[in-house]
Short mmCIF file of C-alpha atoms in Angstrom, two decimals:
data_model
loop_
_atom_site.label_atom_id
_atom_site.label_comp_id
_atom_site.label_asym_id
_atom_site.label_seq_id
_atom_site.Cartn_x
_atom_site.Cartn_y
_atom_site.Cartn_z
CA UNK S 1 -20.10 -9.59 -39.29
CA UNK S 2 -17.28 -7.03 -39.11
CA UNK S 3 -18.85 -5.37 -36.05
CA UNK S 4 -19.32 -8.75 -34.38
CA UNK S 5 -15.71 -9.69 -35.10
CA UNK S 6 -14.51 -6.39 -33.65
CA UNK S 7 -16.56 -6.90 -30.50
CA UNK S 8 -15.24 -10.43 -30.09
CA UNK S 9 -11.68 -9.24 -30.63
CA UNK S 10 -12.09 -6.54 -27.98
CA UNK S 11 -13.60 -9.05 -25.55
CA UNK S 12 -10.69 -11.43 -26.07
CA UNK S 13 -8.14 -8.65 -25.51
CA UNK S 14 -9.95 -7.48 -22.38
CA UNK S 15 -10.10 -11.03 -21.06
CA UNK S 16 -6.39 -11.49 -21.73
CA UNK S 17 -5.59 -8.25 -19.88
CA UNK S 18 -7.62 -9.35 -16.87
CA UNK S 19 -5.91 -12.76 -16.84
CA UNK S 20 -2.51 -11.07 -17.06
CA UNK S 21 -3.32 -8.69 -14.21
CA UNK S 22 -4.66 -11.47 -11.99
CA UNK S 23 -1.90 -13.94 -12.80
CA UNK S 24 0.93 -12.48 -10.66
CA UNK S 25 0.96 -11.54 -6.98
CA UNK S 26 3.77 -9.00 -7.51
CA UNK S 27 7.11 -8.55 -9.23
CA UNK S 28 10.29 -7.99 -7.24
CA UNK S 29 11.22 -4.32 -7.80
CA UNK S 30 14.89 -5.12 -7.23
CA UNK S 31 14.96 -7.35 -10.31
CA UNK S 32 14.46 -4.44 -12.70
CA UNK S 33 16.24 -1.47 -11.16
CA UNK S 34 13.63 -0.64 -8.54
CA UNK S 35 13.86 -0.60 -4.77
CA UNK S 36 11.99 -1.86 -1.72
CA UNK S 37 12.75 1.48 -0.07
CA UNK S 38 10.84 4.55 -1.19
CA UNK S 39 12.50 7.95 -1.52
CA UNK S 40 12.09 9.95 1.69
CA UNK S 41 14.83 12.43 0.78
CA UNK S 42 18.54 12.78 1.67
CA UNK S 43 19.24 9.45 0.00
CA UNK S 44 17.17 7.54 2.56
CA UNK S 45 13.89 5.67 2.26
CA UNK S 46 11.07 3.96 4.11
CA UNK S 47 10.55 0.22 3.65
CA UNK S 48 7.77 -1.10 1.42
CA UNK S 49 6.92 -3.68 4.04
CA UNK S 50 3.39 -4.74 2.99
CA UNK S 51 2.14 -5.75 -0.47
CA UNK S 52 -1.52 -6.06 -1.40
CA UNK S 53 -1.24 -8.90 -3.88
CA UNK S 54 -2.17 -8.56 -7.54
CA UNK S 55 -4.11 -11.81 -7.00
CA UNK S 56 -6.59 -9.89 -4.83
CA UNK S 57 -10.07 -9.12 -6.12
CA UNK S 58 -9.46 -6.45 -8.81
CA UNK S 59 -11.84 -3.92 -7.21
CA UNK S 60 -9.62 -3.83 -4.12
CA UNK S 61 -6.68 -2.62 -6.21
CA UNK S 62 -8.39 0.50 -7.59
CA UNK S 63 -8.04 3.94 -5.98
CA UNK S 64 -11.52 3.84 -4.46
CA UNK S 65 -11.09 0.19 -3.60
CA UNK S 66 -7.94 0.58 -1.51
CA UNK S 67 -9.44 3.54 0.36
CA UNK S 68 -12.55 1.55 1.25
CA UNK S 69 -10.43 -1.43 2.27
CA UNK S 70 -8.25 0.83 4.39
CA UNK S 71 -11.35 2.00 6.23
CA UNK S 72 -12.30 -1.61 6.85
CA UNK S 73 -9.00 -2.20 8.64
CA UNK S 74 -8.85 1.01 10.66
CA UNK S 75 -7.42 3.70 8.35
CA UNK S 76 -8.86 6.70 6.51
CA UNK S 77 -7.80 9.63 4.38
CA UNK S 78 -5.92 12.45 6.02
CA UNK S 79 -7.64 14.92 8.34
CA UNK S 80 -9.69 17.29 6.14
CA UNK S 81 -7.43 16.16 3.26
CA UNK S 82 -4.63 18.28 4.72
CA UNK S 83 -1.14 16.87 4.21
CA UNK S 84 1.97 18.39 5.72
CA UNK S 85 5.23 17.67 3.97
CA UNK S 86 5.94 16.56 0.43
CA UNK S 87 4.91 13.21 -1.03
CA UNK S 88 7.42 10.39 -1.16
CA UNK S 89 8.08 8.41 -4.33
CA UNK S 90 8.90 4.80 -5.14
CA UNK S 91 10.43 2.89 -8.04
CA UNK S 92 8.72 -0.49 -8.27
CA UNK S 93 10.83 -1.76 -11.16
CA UNK S 94 7.86 -1.66 -13.52
CA UNK S 95 9.25 0.83 -16.01
CA UNK S 96 7.53 3.87 -14.50
CA UNK S 97 10.69 4.94 -12.62
CA UNK S 98 10.05 7.06 -9.50
CA UNK S 99 6.35 7.81 -8.96
CA UNK S 100 4.78 9.75 -6.10
CA UNK S 101 2.56 7.96 -3.62
CA UNK S 102 -1.05 7.46 -4.66
CA UNK S 103 -2.41 7.91 -1.14
CA UNK S 104 -1.30 8.40 2.42
CA UNK S 105 -3.78 6.86 4.85
CA UNK S 106 -3.77 7.19 8.62
CA UNK S 107 -5.12 5.28 11.58
CA UNK S 108 -8.64 6.56 12.23
CA UNK S 109 -9.27 5.40 15.80
CA UNK S 110 -12.67 3.93 14.85
CA UNK S 111 -13.94 7.12 13.23
CA UNK S 112 -13.58 7.20 9.44
CA UNK S 113 -14.71 10.84 9.34
CA UNK S 114 -12.50 12.60 11.91
CA UNK S 115 -10.33 9.92 13.50
CA UNK S 116 -7.28 10.77 11.42
CA UNK S 117 -7.29 14.25 12.99
CA UNK S 118 -6.63 12.49 16.29
CA UNK S 119 -3.82 10.49 14.70
CA UNK S 120 -2.25 13.73 13.51
CA UNK S 121 -2.22 14.92 17.12
CA UNK S 122 -1.32 11.83 19.16
CA UNK S 123 0.42 9.73 16.52
CA UNK S 124 -0.35 6.21 15.39
CA UNK S 125 -0.09 4.00 12.35
CA UNK S 126 -0.06 5.19 8.75
CA UNK S 127 0.91 4.01 5.29
CA UNK S 128 1.72 5.25 1.80
CA UNK S 129 0.40 3.48 -1.31
CA UNK S 130 2.29 2.78 -4.55
CA UNK S 131 0.90 0.84 -7.53
CA UNK S 132 3.00 -1.55 -9.66
CA UNK S 133 1.45 -1.12 -13.10
CA UNK S 134 4.17 -0.21 -15.59
CA UNK S 135 4.55 -2.09 -18.85
CA UNK S 136 7.66 -3.94 -17.63
CA UNK S 137 6.04 -5.41 -14.51
CA UNK S 138 2.27 -4.98 -14.53
CA UNK S 139 1.10 -6.95 -11.51
CA UNK S 140 -1.41 -4.36 -10.32
CA UNK S 141 -0.13 -5.00 -6.79
CA UNK S 142 -0.10 -2.21 -4.23
CA UNK S 143 3.12 -1.70 -2.28
CA UNK S 144 2.62 -0.08 1.13
CA UNK S 145 5.17 1.77 3.24
CA UNK S 146 3.76 1.24 6.73
CA UNK S 147 5.07 2.81 9.93
CA UNK S 148 3.97 3.91 13.37
CA UNK S 149 4.74 7.53 14.21
CA UNK S 150 5.08 9.76 17.25
CA UNK S 151 2.67 12.58 18.09
CA UNK S 152 2.84 16.07 16.64
CA UNK S 153 5.04 17.37 19.47
CA UNK S 154 7.76 14.96 18.29
CA UNK S 155 7.35 16.02 14.67
CA UNK S 156 5.71 12.75 13.64
CA UNK S 157 9.05 10.96 13.77
CA UNK S 158 8.85 7.17 13.54
CA UNK S 159 8.70 5.40 16.91
CA UNK S 160 11.56 3.02 17.79
CA UNK S 161 11.12 -0.15 15.70
CA UNK S 162 8.22 1.70 14.08
CA UNK S 163 8.46 0.08 10.65
CA UNK S 164 8.15 -3.47 11.99
CA UNK S 165 5.52 -2.41 14.53
CA UNK S 166 3.48 -0.53 11.93
CA UNK S 167 3.50 -3.50 9.56
CA UNK S 168 2.53 -5.95 12.28
CA UNK S 169 -0.30 -3.76 13.57
CA UNK S 170 -1.76 -3.29 10.08
CA UNK S 171 -1.57 -7.01 9.31
CA UNK S 172 -3.16 -7.89 12.64
CA UNK S 173 -6.12 -5.62 11.83
CA UNK S 174 -6.41 -6.91 8.26
CA UNK S 175 -6.27 -10.69 8.53
CA UNK S 176 -9.63 -12.45 8.62
CA UNK S 177 -13.04 -10.89 8.03
CA UNK S 178 -13.53 -7.12 7.82
CA UNK S 179 -16.05 -4.81 6.19
CA UNK S 180 -16.85 -1.19 5.41
CA UNK S 181 -19.47 0.62 3.33
CA UNK S 182 -21.37 -2.57 2.60
CA UNK S 183 -18.28 -4.36 1.25
CA UNK S 184 -16.98 -7.43 3.09
CA UNK S 185 -13.41 -8.68 2.80
CA UNK S 186 -11.44 -11.81 3.60
CA UNK S 187 -7.70 -11.25 3.98
CA UNK S 188 -4.91 -13.80 4.22
CA UNK S 189 -1.25 -13.02 4.88
CA UNK S 190 2.10 -14.54 3.99
CA UNK S 191 5.48 -13.33 5.22
CA UNK S 192 8.21 -13.13 2.56
CA UNK S 193 11.95 -12.64 2.96
CA UNK S 194 14.51 -11.76 0.31
CA UNK S 195 12.74 -8.67 -1.04
CA UNK S 196 13.79 -6.22 1.66
CA UNK S 197 17.24 -6.26 3.21
CA UNK S 198 17.28 -6.48 7.02
CA UNK S 199 19.09 -3.77 8.94
CA UNK S 200 19.19 0.01 8.81
CA UNK S 201 21.31 0.71 5.71
CA UNK S 202 19.53 3.37 3.66
CA UNK S 203 16.51 3.36 5.96
CA UNK S 204 15.03 6.68 7.03
CA UNK S 205 15.68 7.69 10.67
CA UNK S 206 18.32 4.91 10.89
CA UNK S 207 15.65 2.52 12.21
CA UNK S 208 16.47 -1.13 11.65
CA UNK S 209 14.00 -3.43 9.90
CA UNK S 210 13.72 -7.21 10.13
CA UNK S 211 13.56 -7.75 6.36
CA UNK S 212 10.07 -9.27 6.38
CA UNK S 213 7.50 -8.15 3.83
CA UNK S 214 3.93 -9.31 4.42
CA UNK S 215 1.87 -10.10 1.31
CA UNK S 216 -1.88 -9.67 1.78
CA UNK S 217 -4.35 -11.33 -0.54
CA UNK S 218 -7.72 -9.60 -0.21
CA UNK S 219 -10.94 -11.15 -1.51
CA UNK S 220 -14.28 -9.37 -1.67
CA UNK S 221 -16.90 -11.79 -0.38
#
């Protein structure tokens, strides 16, 4: 009886944790000392302009899950896993303070194996991933810093209006039906204002943003 009670107790706790994780799309980082700009250095940051909702299918929100989803919408891991430059960090107001990016994923030009090598040369879209999972705001949501960058000859600087363009291009590729590696996804999008301030104050490269954050809800079919 004791063993059965322990198993039931564990099952109830696990169920409660799943319900908690699935019950919130995201928490506003600004409400608890966080920021919708990551830390790119020199006191400037890049906008967290896309959120993969905590209401998405839980498997999408794992490390392997977001990489597979990224491949389904035209992104892959960096060329031969080589990354130039230091990682950027973000404070999502979840109690974890400033945490380095989980991944940086780049446009793969329809080749998940070597396409990101082309992006490193000619430029394109890319995004950084941060997970909101601290004890003070555990939504499980993934906050993405998306931008379109120049080619290597221009030092991978962000193109003019590159934060808005990068977000819009990613969302355009994501919405609707996509698939990769035998996993099929349905993605819906909602634009949200009030999280990210419009303008260029504090924004890396002094590139103005429109203040729109797009929330993606991703369901595995």
